[in-house]
mmCIF file of C-alpha atoms and ligand atoms in Angstrom:
data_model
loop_
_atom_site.group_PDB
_atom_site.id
_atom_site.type_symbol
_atom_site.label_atom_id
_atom_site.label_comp_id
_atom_site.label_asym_id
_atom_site.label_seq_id
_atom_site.Cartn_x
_atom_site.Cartn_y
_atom_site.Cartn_z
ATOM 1 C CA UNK A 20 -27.056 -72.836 12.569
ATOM 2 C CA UNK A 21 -25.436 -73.501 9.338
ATOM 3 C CA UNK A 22 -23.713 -76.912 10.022
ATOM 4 C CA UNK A 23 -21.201 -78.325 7.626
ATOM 5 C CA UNK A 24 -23.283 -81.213 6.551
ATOM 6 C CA UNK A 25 -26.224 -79.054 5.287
ATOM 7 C CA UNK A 26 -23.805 -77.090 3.406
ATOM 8 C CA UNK A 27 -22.012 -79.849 2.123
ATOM 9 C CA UNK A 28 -25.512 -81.435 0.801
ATOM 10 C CA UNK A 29 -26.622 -78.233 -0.932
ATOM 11 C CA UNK A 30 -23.003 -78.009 -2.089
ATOM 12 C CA UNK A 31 -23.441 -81.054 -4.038
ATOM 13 C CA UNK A 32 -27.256 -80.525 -4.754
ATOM 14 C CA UNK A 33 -26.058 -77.542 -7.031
ATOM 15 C CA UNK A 34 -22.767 -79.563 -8.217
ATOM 16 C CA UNK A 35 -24.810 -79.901 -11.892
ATOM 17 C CA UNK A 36 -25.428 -77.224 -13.896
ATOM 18 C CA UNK A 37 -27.897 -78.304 -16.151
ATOM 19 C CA UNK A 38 -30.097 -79.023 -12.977
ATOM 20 C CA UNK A 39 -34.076 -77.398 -12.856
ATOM 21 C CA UNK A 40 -33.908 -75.142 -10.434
ATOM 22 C CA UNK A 41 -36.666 -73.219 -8.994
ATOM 23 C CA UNK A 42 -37.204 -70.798 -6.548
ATOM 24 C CA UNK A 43 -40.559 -70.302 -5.059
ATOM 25 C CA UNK A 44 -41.516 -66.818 -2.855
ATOM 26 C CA UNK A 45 -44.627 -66.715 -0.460
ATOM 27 C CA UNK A 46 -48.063 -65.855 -1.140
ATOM 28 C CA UNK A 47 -47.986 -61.731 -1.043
ATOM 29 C CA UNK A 48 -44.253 -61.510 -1.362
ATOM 30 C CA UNK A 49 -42.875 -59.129 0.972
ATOM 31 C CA UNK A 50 -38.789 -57.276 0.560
ATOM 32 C CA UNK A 51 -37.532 -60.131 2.157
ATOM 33 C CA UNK A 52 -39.267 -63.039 -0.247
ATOM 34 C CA UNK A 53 -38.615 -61.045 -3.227
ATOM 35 C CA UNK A 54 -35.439 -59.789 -2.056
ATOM 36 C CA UNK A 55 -33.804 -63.132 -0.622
ATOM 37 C CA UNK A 56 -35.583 -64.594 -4.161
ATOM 38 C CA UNK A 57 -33.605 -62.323 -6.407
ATOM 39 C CA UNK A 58 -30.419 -62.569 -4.581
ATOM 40 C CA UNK A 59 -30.247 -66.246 -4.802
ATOM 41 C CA UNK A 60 -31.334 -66.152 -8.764
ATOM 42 C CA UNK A 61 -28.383 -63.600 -9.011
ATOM 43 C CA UNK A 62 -26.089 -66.061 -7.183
ATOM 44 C CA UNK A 63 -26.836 -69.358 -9.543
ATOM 45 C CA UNK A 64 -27.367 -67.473 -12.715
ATOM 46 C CA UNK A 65 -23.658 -66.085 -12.225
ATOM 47 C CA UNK A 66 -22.183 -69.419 -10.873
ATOM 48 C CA UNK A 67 -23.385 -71.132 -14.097
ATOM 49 C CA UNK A 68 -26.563 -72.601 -13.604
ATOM 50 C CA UNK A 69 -28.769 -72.901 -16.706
ATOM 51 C CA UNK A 70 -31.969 -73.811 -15.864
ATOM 52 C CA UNK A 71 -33.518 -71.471 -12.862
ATOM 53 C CA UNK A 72 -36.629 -70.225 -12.437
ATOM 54 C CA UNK A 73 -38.467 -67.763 -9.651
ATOM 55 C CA UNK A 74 -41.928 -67.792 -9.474
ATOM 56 C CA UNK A 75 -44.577 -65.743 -7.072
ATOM 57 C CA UNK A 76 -47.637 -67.044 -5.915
ATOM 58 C CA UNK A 77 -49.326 -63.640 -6.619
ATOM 59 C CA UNK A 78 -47.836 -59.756 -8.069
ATOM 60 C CA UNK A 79 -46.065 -57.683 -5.358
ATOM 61 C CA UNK A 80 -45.517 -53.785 -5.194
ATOM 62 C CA UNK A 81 -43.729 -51.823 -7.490
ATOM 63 C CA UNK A 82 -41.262 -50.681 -5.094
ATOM 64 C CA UNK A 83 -39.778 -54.176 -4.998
ATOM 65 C CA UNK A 84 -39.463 -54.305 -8.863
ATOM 66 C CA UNK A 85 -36.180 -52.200 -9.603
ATOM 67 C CA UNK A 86 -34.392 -55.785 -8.006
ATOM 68 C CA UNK A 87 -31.999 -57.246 -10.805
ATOM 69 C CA UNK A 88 -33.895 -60.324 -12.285
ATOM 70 C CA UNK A 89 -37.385 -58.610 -11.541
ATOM 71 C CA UNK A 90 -38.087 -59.253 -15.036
ATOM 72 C CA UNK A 91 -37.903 -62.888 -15.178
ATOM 73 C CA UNK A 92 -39.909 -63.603 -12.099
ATOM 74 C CA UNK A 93 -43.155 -65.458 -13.229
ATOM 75 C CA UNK A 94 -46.500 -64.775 -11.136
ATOM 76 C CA UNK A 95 -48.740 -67.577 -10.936
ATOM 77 C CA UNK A 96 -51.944 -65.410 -10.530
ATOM 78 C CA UNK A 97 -50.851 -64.280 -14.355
ATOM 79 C CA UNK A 98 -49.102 -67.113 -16.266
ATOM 80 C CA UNK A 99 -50.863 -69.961 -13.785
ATOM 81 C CA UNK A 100 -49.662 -72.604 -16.418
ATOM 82 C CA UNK A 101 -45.985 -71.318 -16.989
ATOM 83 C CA UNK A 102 -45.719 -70.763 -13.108
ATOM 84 C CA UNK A 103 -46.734 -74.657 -12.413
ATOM 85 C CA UNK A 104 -44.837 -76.325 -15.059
ATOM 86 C CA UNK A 105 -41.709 -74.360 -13.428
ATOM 87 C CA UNK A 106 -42.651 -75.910 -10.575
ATOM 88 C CA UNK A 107 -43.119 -79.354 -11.610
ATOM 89 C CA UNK A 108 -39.896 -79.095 -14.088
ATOM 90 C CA UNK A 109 -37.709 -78.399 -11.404
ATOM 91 C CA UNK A 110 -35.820 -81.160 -9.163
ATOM 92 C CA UNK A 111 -34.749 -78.714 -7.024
ATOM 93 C CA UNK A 112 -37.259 -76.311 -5.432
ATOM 94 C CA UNK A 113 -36.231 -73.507 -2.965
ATOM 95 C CA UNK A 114 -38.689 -72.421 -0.762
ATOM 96 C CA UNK A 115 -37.969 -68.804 0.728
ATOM 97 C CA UNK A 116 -38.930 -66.958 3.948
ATOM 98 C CA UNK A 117 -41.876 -69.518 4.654
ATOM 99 C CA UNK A 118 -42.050 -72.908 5.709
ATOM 100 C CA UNK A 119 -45.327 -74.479 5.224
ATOM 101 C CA UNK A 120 -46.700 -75.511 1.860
ATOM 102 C CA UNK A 121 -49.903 -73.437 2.340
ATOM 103 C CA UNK A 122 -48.167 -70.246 2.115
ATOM 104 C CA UNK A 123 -47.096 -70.853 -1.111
ATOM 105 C CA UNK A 124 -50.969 -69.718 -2.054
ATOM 106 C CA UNK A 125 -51.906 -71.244 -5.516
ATOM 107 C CA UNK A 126 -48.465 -72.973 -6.048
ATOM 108 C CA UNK A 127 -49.281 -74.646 -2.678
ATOM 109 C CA UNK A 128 -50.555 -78.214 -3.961
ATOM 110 C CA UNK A 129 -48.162 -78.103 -6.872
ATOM 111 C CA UNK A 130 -45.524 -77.602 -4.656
ATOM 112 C CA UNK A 131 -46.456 -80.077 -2.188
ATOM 113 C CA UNK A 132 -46.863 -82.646 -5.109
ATOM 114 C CA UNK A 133 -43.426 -81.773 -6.781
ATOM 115 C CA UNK A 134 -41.025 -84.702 -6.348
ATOM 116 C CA UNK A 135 -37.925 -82.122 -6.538
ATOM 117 C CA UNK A 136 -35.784 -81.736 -3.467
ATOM 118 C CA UNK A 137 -37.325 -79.346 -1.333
ATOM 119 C CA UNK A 138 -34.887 -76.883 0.311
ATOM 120 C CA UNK A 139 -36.280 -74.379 2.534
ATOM 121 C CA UNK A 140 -34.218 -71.384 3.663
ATOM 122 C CA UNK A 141 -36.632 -68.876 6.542
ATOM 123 C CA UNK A 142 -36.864 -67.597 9.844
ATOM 124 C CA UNK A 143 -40.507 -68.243 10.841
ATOM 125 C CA UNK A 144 -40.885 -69.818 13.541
ATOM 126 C CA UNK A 145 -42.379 -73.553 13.714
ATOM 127 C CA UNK A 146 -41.499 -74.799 10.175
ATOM 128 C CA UNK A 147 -43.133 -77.809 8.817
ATOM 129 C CA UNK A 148 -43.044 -81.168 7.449
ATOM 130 C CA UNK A 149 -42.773 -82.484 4.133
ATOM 131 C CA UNK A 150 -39.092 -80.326 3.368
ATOM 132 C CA UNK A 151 -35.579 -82.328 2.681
ATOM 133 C CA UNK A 152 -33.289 -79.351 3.610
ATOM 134 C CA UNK A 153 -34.171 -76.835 6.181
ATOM 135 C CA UNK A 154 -32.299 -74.089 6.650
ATOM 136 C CA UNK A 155 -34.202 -72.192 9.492
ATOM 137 C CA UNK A 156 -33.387 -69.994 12.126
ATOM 138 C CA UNK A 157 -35.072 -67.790 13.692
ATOM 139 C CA UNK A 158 -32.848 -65.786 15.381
ATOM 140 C CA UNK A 159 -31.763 -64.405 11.743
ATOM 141 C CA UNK A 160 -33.171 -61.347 11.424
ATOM 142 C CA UNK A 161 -34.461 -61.908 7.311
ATOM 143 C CA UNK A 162 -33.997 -64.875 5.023
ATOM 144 C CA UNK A 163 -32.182 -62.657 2.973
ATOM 145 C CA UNK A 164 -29.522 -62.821 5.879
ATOM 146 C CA UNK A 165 -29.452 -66.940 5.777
ATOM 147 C CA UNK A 166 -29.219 -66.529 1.977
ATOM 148 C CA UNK A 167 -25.567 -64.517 2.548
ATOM 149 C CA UNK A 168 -24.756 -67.173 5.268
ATOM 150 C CA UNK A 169 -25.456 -70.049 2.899
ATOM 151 C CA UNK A 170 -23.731 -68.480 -0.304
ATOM 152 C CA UNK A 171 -20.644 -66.762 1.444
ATOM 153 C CA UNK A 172 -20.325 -70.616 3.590
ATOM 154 C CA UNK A 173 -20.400 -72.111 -0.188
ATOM 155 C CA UNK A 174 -18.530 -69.886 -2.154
ATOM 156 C CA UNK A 175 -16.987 -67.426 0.435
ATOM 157 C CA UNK A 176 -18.071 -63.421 0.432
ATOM 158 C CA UNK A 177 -15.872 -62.901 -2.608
ATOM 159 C CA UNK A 178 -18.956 -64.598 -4.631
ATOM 160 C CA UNK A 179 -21.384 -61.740 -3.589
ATOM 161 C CA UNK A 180 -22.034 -59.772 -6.596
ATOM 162 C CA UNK A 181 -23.643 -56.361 -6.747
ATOM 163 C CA UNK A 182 -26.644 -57.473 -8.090
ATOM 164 C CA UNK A 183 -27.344 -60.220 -4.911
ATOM 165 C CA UNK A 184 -26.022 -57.707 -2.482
ATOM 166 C CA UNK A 185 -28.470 -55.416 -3.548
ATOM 167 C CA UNK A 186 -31.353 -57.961 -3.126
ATOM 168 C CA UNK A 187 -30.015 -58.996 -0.207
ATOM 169 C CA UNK A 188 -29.350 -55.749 1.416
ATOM 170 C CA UNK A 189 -33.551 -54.706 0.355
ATOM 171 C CA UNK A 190 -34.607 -58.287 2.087
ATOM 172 C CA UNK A 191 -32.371 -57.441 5.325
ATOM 173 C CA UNK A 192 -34.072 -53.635 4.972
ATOM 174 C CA UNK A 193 -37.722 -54.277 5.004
ATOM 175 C CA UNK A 194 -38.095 -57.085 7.381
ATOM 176 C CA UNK A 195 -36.135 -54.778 9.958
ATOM 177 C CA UNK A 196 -38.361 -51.485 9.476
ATOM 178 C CA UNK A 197 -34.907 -50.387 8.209
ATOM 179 C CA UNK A 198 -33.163 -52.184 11.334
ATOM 180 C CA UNK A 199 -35.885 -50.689 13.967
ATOM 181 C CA UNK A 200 -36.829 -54.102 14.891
ATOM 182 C CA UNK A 201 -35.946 -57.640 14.999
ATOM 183 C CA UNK A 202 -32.007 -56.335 14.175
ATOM 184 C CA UNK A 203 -30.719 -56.337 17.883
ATOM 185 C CA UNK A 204 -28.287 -59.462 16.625
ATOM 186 C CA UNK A 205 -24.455 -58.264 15.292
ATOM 187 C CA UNK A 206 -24.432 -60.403 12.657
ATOM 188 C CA UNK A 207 -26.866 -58.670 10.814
ATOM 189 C CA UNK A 208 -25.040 -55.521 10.858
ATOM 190 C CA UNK A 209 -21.942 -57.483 9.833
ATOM 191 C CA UNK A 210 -23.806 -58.949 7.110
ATOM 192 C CA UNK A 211 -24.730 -54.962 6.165
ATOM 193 C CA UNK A 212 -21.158 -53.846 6.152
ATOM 194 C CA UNK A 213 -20.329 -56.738 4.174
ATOM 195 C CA UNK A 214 -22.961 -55.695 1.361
ATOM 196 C CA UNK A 215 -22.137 -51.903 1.733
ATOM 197 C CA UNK A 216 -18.758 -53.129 0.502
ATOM 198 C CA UNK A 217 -19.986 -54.413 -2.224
ATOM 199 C CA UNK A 218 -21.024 -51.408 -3.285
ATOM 200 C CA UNK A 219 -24.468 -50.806 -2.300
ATOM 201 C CA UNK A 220 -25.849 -47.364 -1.568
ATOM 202 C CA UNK A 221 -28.484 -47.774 1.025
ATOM 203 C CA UNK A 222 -29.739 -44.219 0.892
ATOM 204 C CA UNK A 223 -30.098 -44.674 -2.775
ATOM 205 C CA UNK A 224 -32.081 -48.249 -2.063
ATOM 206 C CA UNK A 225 -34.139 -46.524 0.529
ATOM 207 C CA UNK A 226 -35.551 -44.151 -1.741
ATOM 208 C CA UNK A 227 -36.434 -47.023 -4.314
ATOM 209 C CA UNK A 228 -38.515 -48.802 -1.196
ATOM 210 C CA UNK A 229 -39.857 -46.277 0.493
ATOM 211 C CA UNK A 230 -39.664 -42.663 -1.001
ATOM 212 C CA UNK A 231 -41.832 -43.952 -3.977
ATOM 213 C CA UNK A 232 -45.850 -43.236 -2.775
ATOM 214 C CA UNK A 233 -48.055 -42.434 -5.264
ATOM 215 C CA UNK A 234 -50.450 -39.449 -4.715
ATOM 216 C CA UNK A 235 -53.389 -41.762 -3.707
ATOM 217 C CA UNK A 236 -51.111 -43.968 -2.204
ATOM 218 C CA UNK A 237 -50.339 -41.211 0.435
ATOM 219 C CA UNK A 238 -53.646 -39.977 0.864
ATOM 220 C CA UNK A 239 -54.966 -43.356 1.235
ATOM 221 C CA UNK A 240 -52.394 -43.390 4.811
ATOM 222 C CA UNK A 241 -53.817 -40.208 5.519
ATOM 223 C CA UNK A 242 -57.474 -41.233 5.619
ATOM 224 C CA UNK A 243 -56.168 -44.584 7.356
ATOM 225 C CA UNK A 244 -55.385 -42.625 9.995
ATOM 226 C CA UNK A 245 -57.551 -39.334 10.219
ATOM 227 C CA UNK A 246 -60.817 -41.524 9.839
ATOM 228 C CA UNK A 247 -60.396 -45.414 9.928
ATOM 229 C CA UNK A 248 -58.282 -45.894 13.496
ATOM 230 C CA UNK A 249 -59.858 -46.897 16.357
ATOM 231 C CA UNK A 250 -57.727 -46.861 19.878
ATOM 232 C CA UNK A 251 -58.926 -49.151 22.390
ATOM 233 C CA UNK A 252 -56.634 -47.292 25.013
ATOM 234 C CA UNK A 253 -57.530 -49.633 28.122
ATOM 235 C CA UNK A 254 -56.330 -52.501 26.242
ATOM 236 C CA UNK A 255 -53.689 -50.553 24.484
ATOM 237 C CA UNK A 256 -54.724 -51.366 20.610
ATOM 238 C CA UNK A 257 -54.895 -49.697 17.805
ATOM 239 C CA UNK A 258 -56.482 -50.589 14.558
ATOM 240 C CA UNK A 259 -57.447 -49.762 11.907
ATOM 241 C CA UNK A 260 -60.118 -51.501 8.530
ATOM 242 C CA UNK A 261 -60.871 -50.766 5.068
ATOM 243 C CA UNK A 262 -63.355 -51.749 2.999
ATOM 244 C CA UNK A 263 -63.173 -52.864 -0.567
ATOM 245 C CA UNK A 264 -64.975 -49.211 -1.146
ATOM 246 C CA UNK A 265 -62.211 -47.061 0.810
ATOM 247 C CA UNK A 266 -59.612 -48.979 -1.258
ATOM 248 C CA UNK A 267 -61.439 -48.021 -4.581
ATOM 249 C CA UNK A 268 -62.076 -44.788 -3.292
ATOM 250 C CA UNK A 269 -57.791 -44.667 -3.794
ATOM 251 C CA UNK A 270 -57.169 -46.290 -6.207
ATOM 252 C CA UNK A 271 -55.636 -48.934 -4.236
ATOM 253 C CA UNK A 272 -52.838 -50.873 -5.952
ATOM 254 C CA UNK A 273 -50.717 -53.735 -4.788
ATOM 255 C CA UNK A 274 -48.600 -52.641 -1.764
ATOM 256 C CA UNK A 275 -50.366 -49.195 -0.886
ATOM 257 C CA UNK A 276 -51.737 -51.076 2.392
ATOM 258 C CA UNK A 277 -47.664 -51.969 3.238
ATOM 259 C CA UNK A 278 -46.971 -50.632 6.792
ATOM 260 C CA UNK A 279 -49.935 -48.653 7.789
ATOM 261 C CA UNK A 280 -50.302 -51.001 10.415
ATOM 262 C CA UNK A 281 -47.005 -50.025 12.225
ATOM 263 C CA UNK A 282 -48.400 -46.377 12.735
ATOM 264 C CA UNK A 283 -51.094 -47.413 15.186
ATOM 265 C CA UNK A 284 -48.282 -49.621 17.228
ATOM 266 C CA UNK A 285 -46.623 -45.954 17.014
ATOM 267 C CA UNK A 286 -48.948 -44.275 18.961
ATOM 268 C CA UNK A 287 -47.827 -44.194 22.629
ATOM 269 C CA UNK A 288 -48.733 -47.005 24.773
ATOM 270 C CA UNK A 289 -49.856 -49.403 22.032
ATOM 271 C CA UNK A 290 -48.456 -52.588 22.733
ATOM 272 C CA UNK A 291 -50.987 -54.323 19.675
ATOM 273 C CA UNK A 292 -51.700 -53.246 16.199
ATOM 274 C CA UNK A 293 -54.336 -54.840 13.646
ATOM 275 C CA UNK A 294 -55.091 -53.654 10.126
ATOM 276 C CA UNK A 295 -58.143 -55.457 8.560
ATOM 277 C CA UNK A 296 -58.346 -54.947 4.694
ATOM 278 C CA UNK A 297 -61.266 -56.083 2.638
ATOM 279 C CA UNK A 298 -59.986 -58.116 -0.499
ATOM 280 C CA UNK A 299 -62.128 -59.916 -2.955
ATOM 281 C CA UNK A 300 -63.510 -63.168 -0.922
ATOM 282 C CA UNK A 301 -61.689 -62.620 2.385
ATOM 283 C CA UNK A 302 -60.674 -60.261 5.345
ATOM 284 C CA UNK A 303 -56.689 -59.891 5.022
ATOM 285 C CA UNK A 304 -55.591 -59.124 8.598
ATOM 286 C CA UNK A 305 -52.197 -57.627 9.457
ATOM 287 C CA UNK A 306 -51.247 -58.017 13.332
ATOM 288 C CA UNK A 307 -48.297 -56.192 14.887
ATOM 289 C CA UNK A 308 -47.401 -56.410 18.943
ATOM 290 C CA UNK A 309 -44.677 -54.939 20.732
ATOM 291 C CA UNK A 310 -42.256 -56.881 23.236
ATOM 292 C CA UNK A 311 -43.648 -60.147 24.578
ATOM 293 C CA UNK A 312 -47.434 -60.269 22.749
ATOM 294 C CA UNK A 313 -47.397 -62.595 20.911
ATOM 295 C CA UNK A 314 -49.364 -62.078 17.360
ATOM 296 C CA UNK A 315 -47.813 -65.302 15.771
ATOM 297 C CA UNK A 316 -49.598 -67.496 18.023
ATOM 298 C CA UNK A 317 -52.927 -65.351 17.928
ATOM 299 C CA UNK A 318 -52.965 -65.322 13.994
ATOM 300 C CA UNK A 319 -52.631 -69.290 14.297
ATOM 301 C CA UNK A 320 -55.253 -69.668 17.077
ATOM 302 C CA UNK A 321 -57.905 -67.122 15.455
ATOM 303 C CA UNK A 322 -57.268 -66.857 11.777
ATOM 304 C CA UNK A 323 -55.461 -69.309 10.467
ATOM 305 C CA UNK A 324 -52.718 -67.803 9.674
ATOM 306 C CA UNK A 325 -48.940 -67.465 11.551
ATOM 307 C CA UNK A 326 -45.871 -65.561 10.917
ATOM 308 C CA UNK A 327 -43.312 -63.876 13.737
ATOM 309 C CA UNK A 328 -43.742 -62.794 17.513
ATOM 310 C CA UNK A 329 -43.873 -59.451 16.427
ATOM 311 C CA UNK A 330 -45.599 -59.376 13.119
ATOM 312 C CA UNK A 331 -47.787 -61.986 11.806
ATOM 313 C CA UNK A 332 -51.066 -62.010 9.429
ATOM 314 C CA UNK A 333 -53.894 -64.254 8.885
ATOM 315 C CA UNK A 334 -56.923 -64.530 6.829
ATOM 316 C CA UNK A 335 -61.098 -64.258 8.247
ATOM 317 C CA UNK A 336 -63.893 -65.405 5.946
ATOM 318 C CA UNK A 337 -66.629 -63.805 8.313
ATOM 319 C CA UNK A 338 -67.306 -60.335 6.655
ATOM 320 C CA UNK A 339 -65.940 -56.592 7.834
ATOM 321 C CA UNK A 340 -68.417 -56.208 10.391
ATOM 322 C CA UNK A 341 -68.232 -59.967 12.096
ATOM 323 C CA UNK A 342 -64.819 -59.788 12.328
ATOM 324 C CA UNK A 343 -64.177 -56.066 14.030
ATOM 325 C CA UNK A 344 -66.607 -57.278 16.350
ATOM 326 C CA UNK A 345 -64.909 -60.733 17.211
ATOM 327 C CA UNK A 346 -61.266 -59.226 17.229
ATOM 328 C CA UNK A 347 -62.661 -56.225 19.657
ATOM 329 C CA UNK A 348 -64.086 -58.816 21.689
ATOM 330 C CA UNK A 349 -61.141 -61.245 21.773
ATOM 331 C CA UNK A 350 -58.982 -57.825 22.952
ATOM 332 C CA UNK A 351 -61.103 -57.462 25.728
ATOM 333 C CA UNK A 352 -61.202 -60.824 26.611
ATOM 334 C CA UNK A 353 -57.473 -60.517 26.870
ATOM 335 C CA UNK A 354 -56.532 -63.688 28.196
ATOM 336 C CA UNK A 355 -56.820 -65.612 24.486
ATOM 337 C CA UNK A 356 -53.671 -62.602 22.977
HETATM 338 P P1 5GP B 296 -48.022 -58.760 6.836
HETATM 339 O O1 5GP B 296 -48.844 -58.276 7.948
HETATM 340 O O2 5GP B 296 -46.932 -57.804 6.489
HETATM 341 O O3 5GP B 296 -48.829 -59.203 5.629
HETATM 342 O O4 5GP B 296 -47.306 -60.083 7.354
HETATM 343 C C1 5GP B 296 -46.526 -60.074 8.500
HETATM 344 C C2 5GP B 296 -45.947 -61.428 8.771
HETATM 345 O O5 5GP B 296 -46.974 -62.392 8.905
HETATM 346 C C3 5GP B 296 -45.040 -61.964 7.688
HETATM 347 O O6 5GP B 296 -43.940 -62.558 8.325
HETATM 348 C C4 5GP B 296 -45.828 -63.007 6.964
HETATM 349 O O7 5GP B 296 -44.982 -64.012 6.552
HETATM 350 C C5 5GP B 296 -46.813 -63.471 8.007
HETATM 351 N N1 5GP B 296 -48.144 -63.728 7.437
HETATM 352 C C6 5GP B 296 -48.968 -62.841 6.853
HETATM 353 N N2 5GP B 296 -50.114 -63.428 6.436
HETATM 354 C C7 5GP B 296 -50.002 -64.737 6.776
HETATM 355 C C8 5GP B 296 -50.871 -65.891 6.606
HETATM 356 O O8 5GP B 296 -51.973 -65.823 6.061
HETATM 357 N N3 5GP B 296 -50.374 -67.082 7.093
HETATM 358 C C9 5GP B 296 -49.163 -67.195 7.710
HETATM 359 N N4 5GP B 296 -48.780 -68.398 8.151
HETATM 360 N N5 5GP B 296 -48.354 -66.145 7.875
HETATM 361 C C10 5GP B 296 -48.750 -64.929 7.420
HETATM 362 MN MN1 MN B 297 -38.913 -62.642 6.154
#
């Protein structure tokens, strides 16, 4: 995957210092953007670059702000000026864990329009056009993996701080369900002991990601699952909406929604898992499958949206009650999953 030649044209991509730099996350940034993100700004910053900046489409949850460099990560849905003009500045953009322009939400046309060099480092499947560099695989089980395949083929392991193996280690983390899927490749766990050298304590990191609910955060899952799931067991799926009231009704802050939708693919015999969450002018929908479904191609086909074979989201502009009706009858249907 990472052939010489790539590496050797990054190498000298990042050869001068003084260089803009910027690294861009995804719309919604997940562990893995934010984590794969940080670990990269960790990696310049200490190798002498002068001139970086990391910017977010939108805010993400507070359990992904403890990363080191958290702080200087501008979000484009609250300095939209700053946030572009980091963009445009920059004559090197890195575009990490997606690979279409669209997903970089606001950013999206800025990026697009940016004459920088556009490296992209993901594991999506099907990337797009329009990049100069693409480091993609999808066998990788997290960009934050590629990131410590790109750095330690660079620099060698010895240039893995604390700081990026601790961003690293939360990217590798969360896009795994802490290694319960898509983390059936060595490497990865090779990768892990490499960072666990380094001196991270995953038990410790665990806590910060997961052990960190609020109150309403908690009894939001609760009601998710005592009142809003609905089991279609003859087609085996499980899902589960909320409306704009049920999230005010909790309080509902960025992230409280994160991985609700793997507890229906945890009841038994669920091979398909939807969560449908009113936000302010759409339907955000969350799909999950289990061995060979494929959601990625679904989100793409029915709501414009795309992300793994396993786990993949989209976006419907047709109201709550359209859409529950459309995706139960598209389940039924079967043949279009
Ligand atoms: P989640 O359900 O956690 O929001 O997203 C799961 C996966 O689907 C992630 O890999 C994410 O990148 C992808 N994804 C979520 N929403 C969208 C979307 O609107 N468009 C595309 N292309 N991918 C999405
Ligand atoms: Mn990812």
């Amino acid at each position: 995957m990472l052939d010489k030649q790539r590496i050797e044209k990054l190498s000298d991509l990042l050869k001068d210092k003084e260089k803009g730099i910027c690294i861009v996350m995804h719309s919604n940034p997940d562990g893995d953007a934010v984590g794969a993100s940080l670990g990269l700004y960790a990696f310049l910053k200490e190798n002498g670059h002068k001139h970086i900046n990391v910017v977010a489409p939108d805010p993400y949850p507070e359990f992904l702000q403890w990363m080191p460099g958290n702080r200087n990560v501008l979000i484009a849905a609250d300095s939209k000026n700053d946030s572009e003009l980091a963009v445009r500045s920059a004559s090197v953009l890195f575009c990490l864990d997606f690979n279409g322009f669209e997903r970089a939400g606001m950013l999206s046309e800025t990026v697009a329009g940016s004459n920088a060099l556009k490296v992209v480092v993901d594991h999506h499947p099907q990337p797009g056009e329009g990049f100069d560099l693409v480091f993609s695989d999808t066998g990788a089980s997290s960009t934050a993996e590629i990131v410590y395949e790109i750095i330690s083929a660079m620099c060698g392991n010895e240039s893995i701080s604390i700081d990026t193996a601790q961003c690293l280690y939360a990217g590798i983390v969360t896009d795994t369900g802490s290694f319960s899927y898509g983390s059936n490749n060595p490497r990865t766990y090779e990768i892990v002991a490499r960072l666990i050298e380094k001196g991270v304590d995953g038990a410790y990191l665990h806590r910060l990601i997961y052990s960190t609910y609020s109150e309403d955060r908690m009894r939001l899952l609760g009601y998710c699952l005592s009142e809003k799931l609905r089991v279609m067991h003859r087609e085996n799926t499980a899902f589960i909406s909320l409306t704009r009231n049920d999230l005010k009704r909790f309080n509902y802050k960025e992230g409280d929604t994160e991985g609700v939708v793997n507890y229906a693919l945890n009841i038994k015999g669920m091979n398909f898992a939807a969560l449908f969450t009113e936000m302010d002018d759409h339907i955000k929908v969350s799909f999950r499958s289990a061995g060979e479904l494929d959601v990625n191609s679904f989100a793409r086909r029915h709501y414009n949206g795309g992300g793994h074979k396993n786990a993949a989201g989209g976006k419907s502009y047709k109201g709550m009650e359209n859409t529950l009706e459309e995706f139960v009858a598209l389940v039924k249907r079967g043949s279009d999953i």
